[in-house]
Coordinates of C-alpha atoms in Angstrom, one line a residue:
Chain Q
M1 CA 26.7 -24.4 -0.5
R2 CA 28.6 -22.1 -2.9
V3 CA 26.8 -20.0 -5.5
S4 CA 28.1 -18.3 -8.6
L5 CA 26.3 -16.0 -11.0
D6 CA 27.1 -15.2 -14.7
Q7 CA 25.9 -11.6 -15.1
D8 CA 26.7 -11.6 -18.8
K9 CA 24.0 -14.3 -19.4
C10 CA 21.5 -12.6 -17.1
V11 CA 18.3 -11.3 -18.8
A12 CA 17.0 -9.5 -15.7
S13 CA 13.8 -11.5 -15.5
G14 CA 13.9 -11.2 -11.7
Q15 CA 13.2 -14.8 -11.0
C16 CA 16.1 -15.3 -8.6
V17 CA 15.1 -12.2 -6.5
M18 CA 11.5 -13.5 -6.2
A19 CA 12.8 -17.0 -5.3
A20 CA 15.6 -16.0 -2.9
P21 CA 15.5 -12.3 -1.9
E22 CA 18.1 -12.8 0.8
V23 CA 20.7 -14.0 -1.7
F24 CA 19.9 -12.1 -4.9
D25 CA 19.3 -8.5 -5.8
Q26 CA 19.2 -6.5 -9.1
R27 CA 21.3 -3.7 -10.3
D28 CA 19.5 -0.3 -10.4
E29 CA 20.6 0.6 -13.9
D30 CA 19.5 -2.5 -15.8
G31 CA 18.0 -5.0 -13.4
V32 CA 20.8 -7.5 -14.0
A33 CA 21.1 -9.9 -11.0
V34 CA 23.6 -9.3 -8.2
L35 CA 24.8 -12.0 -5.8
L36 CA 24.5 -10.9 -2.2
A37 CA 26.0 -14.1 -0.6
V38 CA 28.4 -16.5 -2.2
E39 CA 27.9 -18.9 0.7
P40 CA 24.2 -18.5 1.6
A41 CA 22.9 -19.3 5.1
E42 CA 21.6 -22.9 5.6
G43 CA 18.0 -21.6 5.8
D44 CA 18.2 -20.0 2.4
A45 CA 19.6 -23.1 0.6
D46 CA 16.2 -24.4 -0.7
D47 CA 15.3 -20.9 -2.1
V48 CA 18.7 -20.7 -3.8
R49 CA 18.2 -24.2 -5.4
H50 CA 14.8 -23.0 -6.6
A51 CA 16.3 -19.8 -8.0
S52 CA 18.9 -21.8 -9.9
A53 CA 16.2 -24.1 -11.3
V54 CA 14.0 -21.2 -12.5
C55 CA 16.7 -19.0 -13.9
P56 CA 15.7 -18.8 -17.6
V57 CA 19.3 -18.6 -18.9
L58 CA 21.0 -21.0 -16.4
A59 CA 23.1 -18.2 -15.1
I60 CA 23.1 -19.5 -11.5
H61 CA 25.4 -22.3 -10.6
V62 CA 25.1 -24.0 -7.2
E63 CA 27.9 -26.2 -5.6
E64 CA 26.6 -28.3 -2.7
Chain R
M1 CA 0.4 -51.8 -56.2
T2 CA -1.1 -48.4 -56.9
A3 CA -1.7 -46.1 -54.0
H4 CA -4.7 -43.9 -53.9
A5 CA -6.8 -42.4 -51.1
G6 CA -8.9 -45.5 -50.8
N7 CA -6.2 -47.9 -49.8
I8 CA -3.6 -45.9 -47.9
P9 CA -3.2 -47.7 -44.6
P10 CA -4.5 -45.9 -41.5
T11 CA -1.0 -45.4 -40.1
A12 CA 0.1 -43.4 -43.2
L13 CA -3.0 -41.2 -42.8
S14 CA -2.2 -40.6 -39.1
E15 CA 1.3 -39.6 -40.0
E16 CA 0.0 -36.6 -42.1
P17 CA 0.9 -33.6 -39.8
P18 CA -2.2 -32.0 -38.3
E19 CA -2.9 -28.3 -38.9
F20 CA -1.7 -25.9 -36.3
P21 CA -3.1 -24.0 -34.4
M22 CA -5.7 -26.6 -33.4
P23 CA -9.2 -25.9 -32.1
R24 CA -10.1 -26.4 -28.5
A25 CA -12.8 -28.9 -27.6
S26 CA -16.2 -27.2 -27.2
G27 CA -17.2 -26.9 -23.6
C28 CA -13.6 -27.0 -22.4
P29 CA -12.5 -23.4 -22.7
F30 CA -9.7 -23.7 -20.2
D31 CA -8.0 -26.8 -21.7
P32 CA -5.5 -26.9 -24.6
P33 CA -6.7 -28.6 -27.8
P34 CA -7.1 -32.4 -27.2
P35 CA -4.8 -33.4 -30.1
L36 CA -1.9 -31.7 -28.2
R37 CA -2.4 -34.0 -25.3
E38 CA -2.5 -37.1 -27.6
R39 CA 0.7 -36.0 -29.3
Q40 CA 2.3 -35.4 -25.9
R41 CA 1.5 -38.9 -24.9
E42 CA 3.2 -40.3 -28.0
G43 CA 6.4 -38.3 -27.7
A44 CA 8.1 -35.0 -27.0
L45 CA 8.3 -34.0 -30.7
T46 CA 5.9 -34.2 -33.6
R47 CA 5.2 -32.3 -36.9
V48 CA 2.4 -29.9 -37.6
R49 CA 1.3 -28.1 -40.8
L50 CA 1.0 -24.3 -40.9
W51 CA -1.1 -22.0 -43.0
D52 CA 1.7 -21.9 -45.6
G53 CA 2.0 -25.6 -45.9
S54 CA 5.3 -25.8 -44.0
T55 CA 5.7 -28.6 -41.4
P56 CA 7.7 -27.4 -38.5
W57 CA 8.4 -29.4 -35.3
L58 CA 6.0 -29.1 -32.5
V59 CA 7.5 -29.7 -29.0
T60 CA 4.9 -30.9 -26.5
R61 CA 6.7 -31.9 -23.4
Y62 CA 7.9 -29.7 -20.6
A63 CA 11.5 -30.9 -20.2
E64 CA 12.3 -30.6 -24.0
Q65 CA 10.6 -27.2 -24.2
R66 CA 12.7 -25.8 -21.4
A67 CA 15.9 -27.3 -22.9
L68 CA 15.2 -25.8 -26.3
M69 CA 14.1 -22.4 -25.1
A70 CA 17.4 -22.1 -23.3
D71 CA 19.3 -23.3 -26.4
A72 CA 21.2 -20.6 -28.4
R73 CA 21.1 -22.8 -31.5
L74 CA 17.5 -21.7 -31.9
S75 CA 16.7 -18.3 -33.3
A76 CA 13.7 -16.0 -32.5
D77 CA 14.5 -13.9 -35.6
I78 CA 11.3 -14.0 -37.7
T79 CA 13.3 -13.4 -41.0
R80 CA 15.5 -16.6 -40.6
P81 CA 14.9 -19.5 -43.0
G82 CA 12.4 -21.9 -41.6
Y83 CA 11.0 -19.6 -38.9
P84 CA 7.5 -20.9 -38.4
S85 CA 5.6 -17.7 -38.7
G86 CA 1.9 -17.6 -38.0
A87 CA 1.3 -15.2 -40.9
P88 CA 3.2 -13.7 -43.8
V89 CA 6.4 -12.2 -42.5
P90 CA 6.2 -8.4 -42.5
P91 CA 8.8 -6.3 -44.3
R92 CA 12.0 -5.6 -42.4
G93 CA 11.8 -2.6 -40.1
N94 CA 8.1 -3.1 -39.4
S95 CA 8.4 -5.5 -36.5
I96 CA 7.6 -5.0 -32.8
G97 CA 11.1 -4.9 -31.5
F98 CA 13.5 -7.2 -29.7
I99 CA 11.2 -10.2 -29.1
L100 CA 11.9 -11.2 -32.7
M101 CA 15.7 -10.6 -32.5
D102 CA 18.6 -12.7 -31.3
D103 CA 21.5 -11.8 -29.0
P104 CA 23.6 -9.7 -28.9
E105 CA 21.2 -7.1 -30.4
H106 CA 18.3 -8.5 -28.4
A107 CA 20.2 -8.2 -25.1
R108 CA 21.4 -4.7 -25.9
L109 CA 17.9 -3.4 -26.5
R110 CA 16.3 -5.4 -23.8
R111 CA 18.6 -4.2 -21.1
M112 CA 17.6 -0.6 -21.9
V113 CA 14.1 -1.3 -20.5
T114 CA 14.6 -3.9 -17.8
A115 CA 15.4 -1.5 -14.9
P116 CA 11.8 -0.3 -14.3
F117 CA 10.6 -4.0 -14.2
A118 CA 13.1 -5.0 -11.5
V119 CA 11.4 -6.8 -8.6
K120 CA 12.0 -4.0 -6.0
R121 CA 11.0 -1.2 -8.4
V122 CA 7.8 -3.1 -9.3
N123 CA 7.0 -3.9 -5.7
A124 CA 7.2 -0.2 -4.8
M125 CA 4.2 0.3 -7.1
A126 CA 2.0 -2.0 -5.0
P127 CA 0.2 0.9 -3.1
R128 CA -0.6 2.7 -6.4
I129 CA -1.8 -0.5 -8.1
Q130 CA -4.0 -1.3 -5.0
R131 CA -5.5 2.1 -5.2
I132 CA -6.3 1.7 -9.0
V133 CA -7.9 -1.7 -8.3
D134 CA -10.0 -0.3 -5.3
E135 CA -11.2 2.7 -7.3
L136 CA -12.3 0.6 -10.3
I137 CA -14.1 -1.8 -7.9
D138 CA -15.8 1.2 -6.2
A139 CA -17.0 2.5 -9.6
M140 CA -18.2 -0.9 -10.7
L141 CA -20.2 -1.5 -7.5
A142 CA -21.8 2.0 -7.9
G143 CA -22.8 1.2 -11.5
P144 CA -25.5 -0.9 -13.2
R145 CA -25.6 -4.7 -13.1
P146 CA -24.7 -6.8 -15.0
V147 CA -21.5 -5.3 -16.1
D148 CA -18.8 -6.5 -18.5
L149 CA -15.8 -7.2 -16.2
V150 CA -13.4 -6.9 -19.2
E151 CA -14.3 -3.3 -19.9
A152 CA -15.0 -2.2 -16.3
F153 CA -12.0 -3.8 -14.6
A154 CA -9.8 -6.4 -16.4
L155 CA -8.6 -4.1 -19.2
P156 CA -8.4 -0.8 -17.2
V157 CA -6.2 -2.2 -14.4
P158 CA -3.2 -3.2 -16.4
S159 CA -3.7 -0.4 -19.0
M160 CA -3.6 2.3 -16.2
V161 CA -0.6 0.7 -14.6
I162 CA 1.5 0.3 -17.8
C163 CA 0.5 3.9 -18.9
E164 CA 2.0 5.3 -15.7
L165 CA 5.1 3.2 -16.0
L166 CA 5.7 4.1 -19.6
G167 CA 4.4 7.7 -19.5
V168 CA 1.5 7.1 -21.9
P169 CA -1.6 9.2 -21.3
Y170 CA -4.4 6.8 -20.2
A171 CA -6.9 9.2 -21.9
D172 CA -5.8 7.6 -25.2
H173 CA -6.7 4.1 -24.1
A174 CA -9.5 3.6 -26.6
F175 CA -7.0 4.2 -29.4
F176 CA -4.2 2.0 -28.2
Q177 CA -6.4 -0.8 -27.0
E178 CA -8.2 -1.0 -30.3
N179 CA -5.0 -1.1 -32.3
S180 CA -3.4 -3.6 -29.9
K181 CA -6.4 -5.9 -30.3
T182 CA -5.9 -5.8 -34.1
I183 CA -2.1 -6.5 -33.9
I184 CA -2.5 -9.6 -31.7
N185 CA -5.5 -11.0 -33.6
R186 CA -4.2 -14.0 -35.6
E187 CA -7.0 -13.9 -38.2
V188 CA -6.7 -10.3 -39.5
T189 CA -4.9 -9.6 -42.8
Q190 CA -1.3 -8.6 -43.0
E191 CA -2.4 -5.2 -44.2
Q192 CA -4.7 -4.7 -41.3
R193 CA -2.0 -5.7 -38.8
S194 CA 0.7 -3.5 -40.5
A195 CA -1.7 -0.5 -40.5
A196 CA -2.5 -0.9 -36.8
L197 CA 1.2 -1.4 -36.0
G198 CA 2.0 1.7 -38.0
R199 CA -0.6 3.8 -36.2
L200 CA 0.7 2.7 -32.8
T201 CA 4.4 3.2 -33.7
D202 CA 3.6 6.7 -35.0
Y203 CA 1.8 7.4 -31.8
L204 CA 4.7 6.3 -29.6
D205 CA 7.1 8.3 -31.8
G206 CA 5.0 11.4 -31.1
L207 CA 5.2 10.7 -27.4
L208 CA 8.9 10.2 -27.6
G209 CA 9.2 13.7 -29.2
E210 CA 7.3 15.2 -26.3
K211 CA 9.6 13.3 -23.8
L212 CA 12.7 14.6 -25.6
R213 CA 11.5 18.2 -25.1
A214 CA 10.1 17.7 -21.6
P215 CA 11.4 14.6 -19.9
Q216 CA 9.3 13.0 -17.1
D217 CA 10.0 10.3 -14.6
D218 CA 8.9 7.4 -16.8
L219 CA 10.2 4.7 -19.1
L220 CA 9.6 6.5 -22.4
S221 CA 11.6 9.5 -21.1
G222 CA 14.5 7.1 -20.3
L223 CA 14.3 5.8 -23.9
A224 CA 14.1 9.4 -25.3
E225 CA 17.3 10.2 -23.4
R226 CA 19.0 7.2 -25.0
V227 CA 17.8 8.4 -28.4
G228 CA 19.3 11.8 -27.6
G229 CA 22.5 10.1 -26.7
G230 CA 22.7 8.1 -29.9
E231 CA 22.3 4.7 -28.3
L232 CA 19.2 3.8 -30.4
T233 CA 17.2 5.3 -33.1
R234 CA 13.9 7.0 -32.5
R235 CA 12.2 4.2 -34.6
E236 CA 13.7 1.5 -32.4
A237 CA 12.6 3.4 -29.3
A238 CA 9.1 3.7 -30.6
Q239 CA 8.9 0.0 -31.5
M240 CA 10.1 -0.9 -28.0
G241 CA 7.3 1.4 -26.6
V242 CA 4.7 -0.4 -28.7
L243 CA 5.9 -3.8 -27.6
L244 CA 5.8 -2.8 -23.9
L245 CA 2.4 -1.1 -24.2
I246 CA 0.8 -4.1 -25.9
A247 CA 2.5 -6.7 -23.7
G248 CA 1.8 -4.6 -20.6
H249 CA -2.0 -4.6 -20.9
E250 CA -3.3 -7.3 -23.1
T251 CA -1.7 -10.3 -21.4
T252 CA -2.6 -9.2 -17.8
A253 CA -6.1 -8.2 -18.8
N254 CA -6.8 -11.7 -20.2
M255 CA -5.4 -13.3 -17.1
I256 CA -7.7 -11.2 -14.9
A257 CA -10.9 -11.9 -16.9
L258 CA -10.2 -15.6 -17.8
G259 CA -8.8 -16.2 -14.3
T260 CA -11.9 -14.8 -12.7
L261 CA -14.0 -17.0 -15.0
A262 CA -12.0 -20.1 -14.1
L263 CA -12.4 -19.4 -10.4
L264 CA -16.2 -18.8 -10.8
R265 CA -16.3 -22.3 -12.4
H266 CA -14.3 -23.7 -9.5
P267 CA -16.3 -22.3 -6.5
E268 CA -14.4 -24.2 -3.8
Q269 CA -11.1 -22.8 -5.1
L270 CA -12.6 -19.3 -5.3
A271 CA -13.9 -19.6 -1.7
A272 CA -10.5 -20.8 -0.4
L273 CA -8.8 -17.8 -2.2
R274 CA -11.4 -15.3 -0.9
D275 CA -11.4 -16.5 2.7
T276 CA -7.6 -16.8 3.2
D277 CA -5.3 -14.4 5.1
D278 CA -2.3 -16.2 3.7
E279 CA -0.6 -14.2 1.1
K280 CA 1.3 -17.3 0.1
L281 CA -1.9 -18.9 -1.0
V282 CA -2.7 -15.8 -3.1
S283 CA 0.7 -15.9 -4.8
G284 CA 0.3 -19.6 -5.3
A285 CA -3.0 -19.1 -7.0
V286 CA -1.4 -16.6 -9.3
E287 CA 1.2 -19.2 -10.4
E288 CA -1.4 -21.9 -10.7
L289 CA -3.7 -19.8 -12.8
L290 CA -0.8 -18.8 -15.0
R291 CA 0.1 -22.4 -15.5
Y292 CA -3.5 -23.7 -15.9
L293 CA -4.8 -21.0 -18.3
H294 CA -1.6 -20.4 -20.3
I295 CA -3.1 -17.6 -22.4
T296 CA -0.2 -17.3 -24.9
H297 CA -1.6 -20.3 -26.7
S298 CA -0.1 -19.8 -30.2
G299 CA 3.2 -21.4 -29.1
R300 CA 6.6 -19.9 -28.9
R301 CA 8.3 -20.0 -32.3
R302 CA 12.0 -20.5 -33.3
A303 CA 14.2 -21.3 -36.3
V304 CA 17.0 -23.9 -36.0
L305 CA 20.4 -22.4 -36.7
E306 CA 22.5 -25.6 -36.2
D307 CA 21.4 -29.3 -36.0
I308 CA 20.2 -30.2 -32.6
E309 CA 19.8 -33.8 -31.3
I310 CA 16.9 -34.1 -28.8
A311 CA 14.5 -36.8 -27.7
G312 CA 15.8 -39.2 -30.3
E313 CA 15.2 -36.8 -33.2
T314 CA 17.4 -34.4 -35.1
L315 CA 16.2 -30.8 -35.6
R316 CA 17.9 -29.7 -38.8
A317 CA 19.3 -26.2 -39.4
G318 CA 16.7 -24.2 -41.4
E319 CA 13.7 -26.0 -39.8
G320 CA 11.1 -24.4 -37.7
V321 CA 10.2 -25.3 -34.1
I322 CA 7.0 -24.4 -32.2
L323 CA 7.1 -24.8 -28.4
A324 CA 3.5 -25.5 -27.3
N325 CA 3.9 -24.2 -23.8
D326 CA 0.2 -24.6 -23.1
I327 CA 0.4 -28.4 -23.2
G328 CA 3.9 -28.2 -21.6
N329 CA 2.3 -26.6 -18.6
R330 CA -0.1 -29.6 -18.4
D331 CA 2.8 -32.2 -18.6
P332 CA 2.2 -34.8 -15.8
S333 CA 6.0 -35.4 -15.5
A334 CA 6.5 -31.7 -14.5
F335 CA 3.2 -31.2 -12.7
P336 CA 2.4 -34.5 -10.9
G337 CA -1.1 -35.5 -9.8
D338 CA -3.7 -34.3 -12.2
P339 CA -2.2 -31.4 -14.3
D340 CA -5.6 -30.8 -15.9
T341 CA -7.1 -29.8 -12.5
L342 CA -7.0 -26.3 -11.2
D343 CA -5.4 -26.5 -7.8
I344 CA -4.4 -23.2 -6.2
R345 CA -2.4 -25.1 -3.5
R346 CA -0.2 -26.8 -6.1
D347 CA 3.5 -25.7 -6.3
A348 CA 3.3 -24.4 -9.9
R349 CA 6.2 -21.9 -9.8
H350 CA 8.2 -23.7 -12.4
H351 CA 5.6 -23.2 -15.1
V352 CA 6.6 -21.8 -18.5
A353 CA 3.7 -19.3 -18.9
F354 CA 6.3 -16.5 -19.2
G355 CA 8.5 -18.6 -21.5
Y356 CA 12.0 -19.6 -20.7
G357 CA 15.4 -18.7 -22.0
A358 CA 16.7 -15.2 -23.1
H359 CA 13.3 -14.1 -24.2
Q360 CA 11.5 -14.9 -21.0
C361 CA 8.9 -12.2 -20.3
L362 CA 10.6 -9.1 -18.8
G363 CA 7.4 -7.8 -17.3
Q364 CA 6.7 -10.8 -15.2
P365 CA 7.3 -9.2 -11.8
L366 CA 4.8 -6.5 -12.7
A367 CA 2.3 -9.1 -14.1
R368 CA 2.6 -11.2 -10.9
L369 CA 2.1 -8.2 -8.6
E370 CA -1.0 -7.0 -10.5
L371 CA -2.5 -10.4 -10.4
R372 CA -1.7 -10.9 -6.7
I373 CA -3.5 -7.6 -5.9
V374 CA -6.4 -8.3 -8.3
Y375 CA -7.0 -11.9 -7.2
G376 CA -6.5 -10.9 -3.6
T377 CA -8.9 -8.0 -3.7
L378 CA -11.8 -8.5 -6.2
Y379 CA -13.4 -11.6 -4.7
R380 CA -13.1 -10.3 -1.1
R381 CA -14.7 -7.0 -2.0
V382 CA -17.4 -8.6 -4.2
P383 CA -18.0 -11.9 -2.4
T384 CA -21.2 -12.7 -4.3
L385 CA -19.6 -12.1 -7.7
R386 CA -21.2 -14.4 -10.3
L387 CA -21.3 -15.0 -14.0
A388 CA -24.3 -13.3 -15.7
A389 CA -24.2 -15.4 -18.9
E390 CA -24.1 -19.0 -19.9
L391 CA -20.5 -20.3 -20.4
E392 CA -21.5 -21.4 -23.9
E393 CA -22.5 -17.8 -24.8
L394 CA -19.1 -16.3 -23.9
P395 CA -17.0 -15.0 -26.8
F396 CA -13.6 -16.6 -26.3
K397 CA -10.5 -15.3 -28.1
H398 CA -10.0 -18.4 -30.3
D399 CA -8.7 -16.0 -33.0
G400 CA -6.3 -14.2 -30.7
S401 CA -2.6 -14.9 -30.4
V402 CA -3.3 -14.3 -26.7
Y403 CA -6.3 -16.3 -25.4
G404 CA -9.0 -14.9 -23.1
V405 CA -12.6 -13.7 -23.3
Y406 CA -13.7 -10.6 -25.2
E407 CA -16.5 -10.0 -22.7
L408 CA -17.3 -11.3 -19.3
P409 CA -20.8 -10.3 -18.1
V410 CA -20.9 -10.5 -14.2
S411 CA -23.3 -9.5 -11.5
W412 CA -23.3 -9.8 -7.7

């Protein structure tokens, strides 16, 4: 699995951090999402799919 | 053939758009108005009639709601032609900030206040929120019975929390709670709403002045610093403060009181929540109650900027769209099984209670944390909590743009 994140679209709702805390974090200055792992571990794959599904601005793209 | 009221065929009558908002069924205080369910069965889109005679689209199904809320061809700007406002549009410059603006201005302003609501920053507040919740329960248990849970607990918890985060003195709570209540009442006059908004904006403006002189470690001081640096005007900063103050306490307070009522009416669900050691069940209950109760029952409103083809219809530029997320959260295609049943074990995390798209609630990590702590604490500490009034006697907020109960008498 490969993940990409469009920070320009991000509205800092924190959904991805709640869904997949191992793979996403937020910038201190404005809460914009940060990708911690472009190729997440197998065990985090479901959480990442959920993060992508709940992102309110479709800023998370997952390639299986 | 002449047409008059007596011989219009029934189909033509049923095509007359129904008035919106619609009343709930009596005796079903947790369910969306029944006509919304009927419309949803018929299709994703329908027309409704507003107070001013306009007939915007009403979107009833979950999938189409999500697609449209993420669509930049819809505008949240209340001054756009076709915007389906719930009341006369206030004069420019008298709004409550960026929730009624579009990008890029919306994004610029929103990003100025998102940092304190980031998940880790919010989660670091957990011990403080737990202490607030515990102390309010101590005081309630030491006081007389029955007690109004709204006044004793549901309203103070989020008010105290948002006051600390923003840097607003909680001692002023009677003032800002009263004015907030007026602003979000959908049956007050435009004059009453504007006056209340003016009083709160002036109040926040005064606080910003204090923060400019003597900055503290709080959100308003951060805004004051940006005012000092010329990034935004003091008026804009005050309006953002008003927005965060209202959104920060009214919504969560209603979820606490109405959520407690819903659980008291579903004793087996309440028992499961009270007796569990599983934090996942508590957070699952938070998501399910957000879905099931959907307190922002006035619909999310947008104006169409460019023609949009969806669900076999064309939304034309200049038309209004109302996204009825309350019935969207009861859509059987998104929430299989019986979506009208409260089930705290359901996976409800994809609900649209906080909206979706660029305007999705920025305070949701805080709201979720407060609700997890409240739902995870109140019923364990007061295991015999019970309603001290008949359901039919309770004053529900049918007139509020946010739904809930004005009072909730409880005993134990």
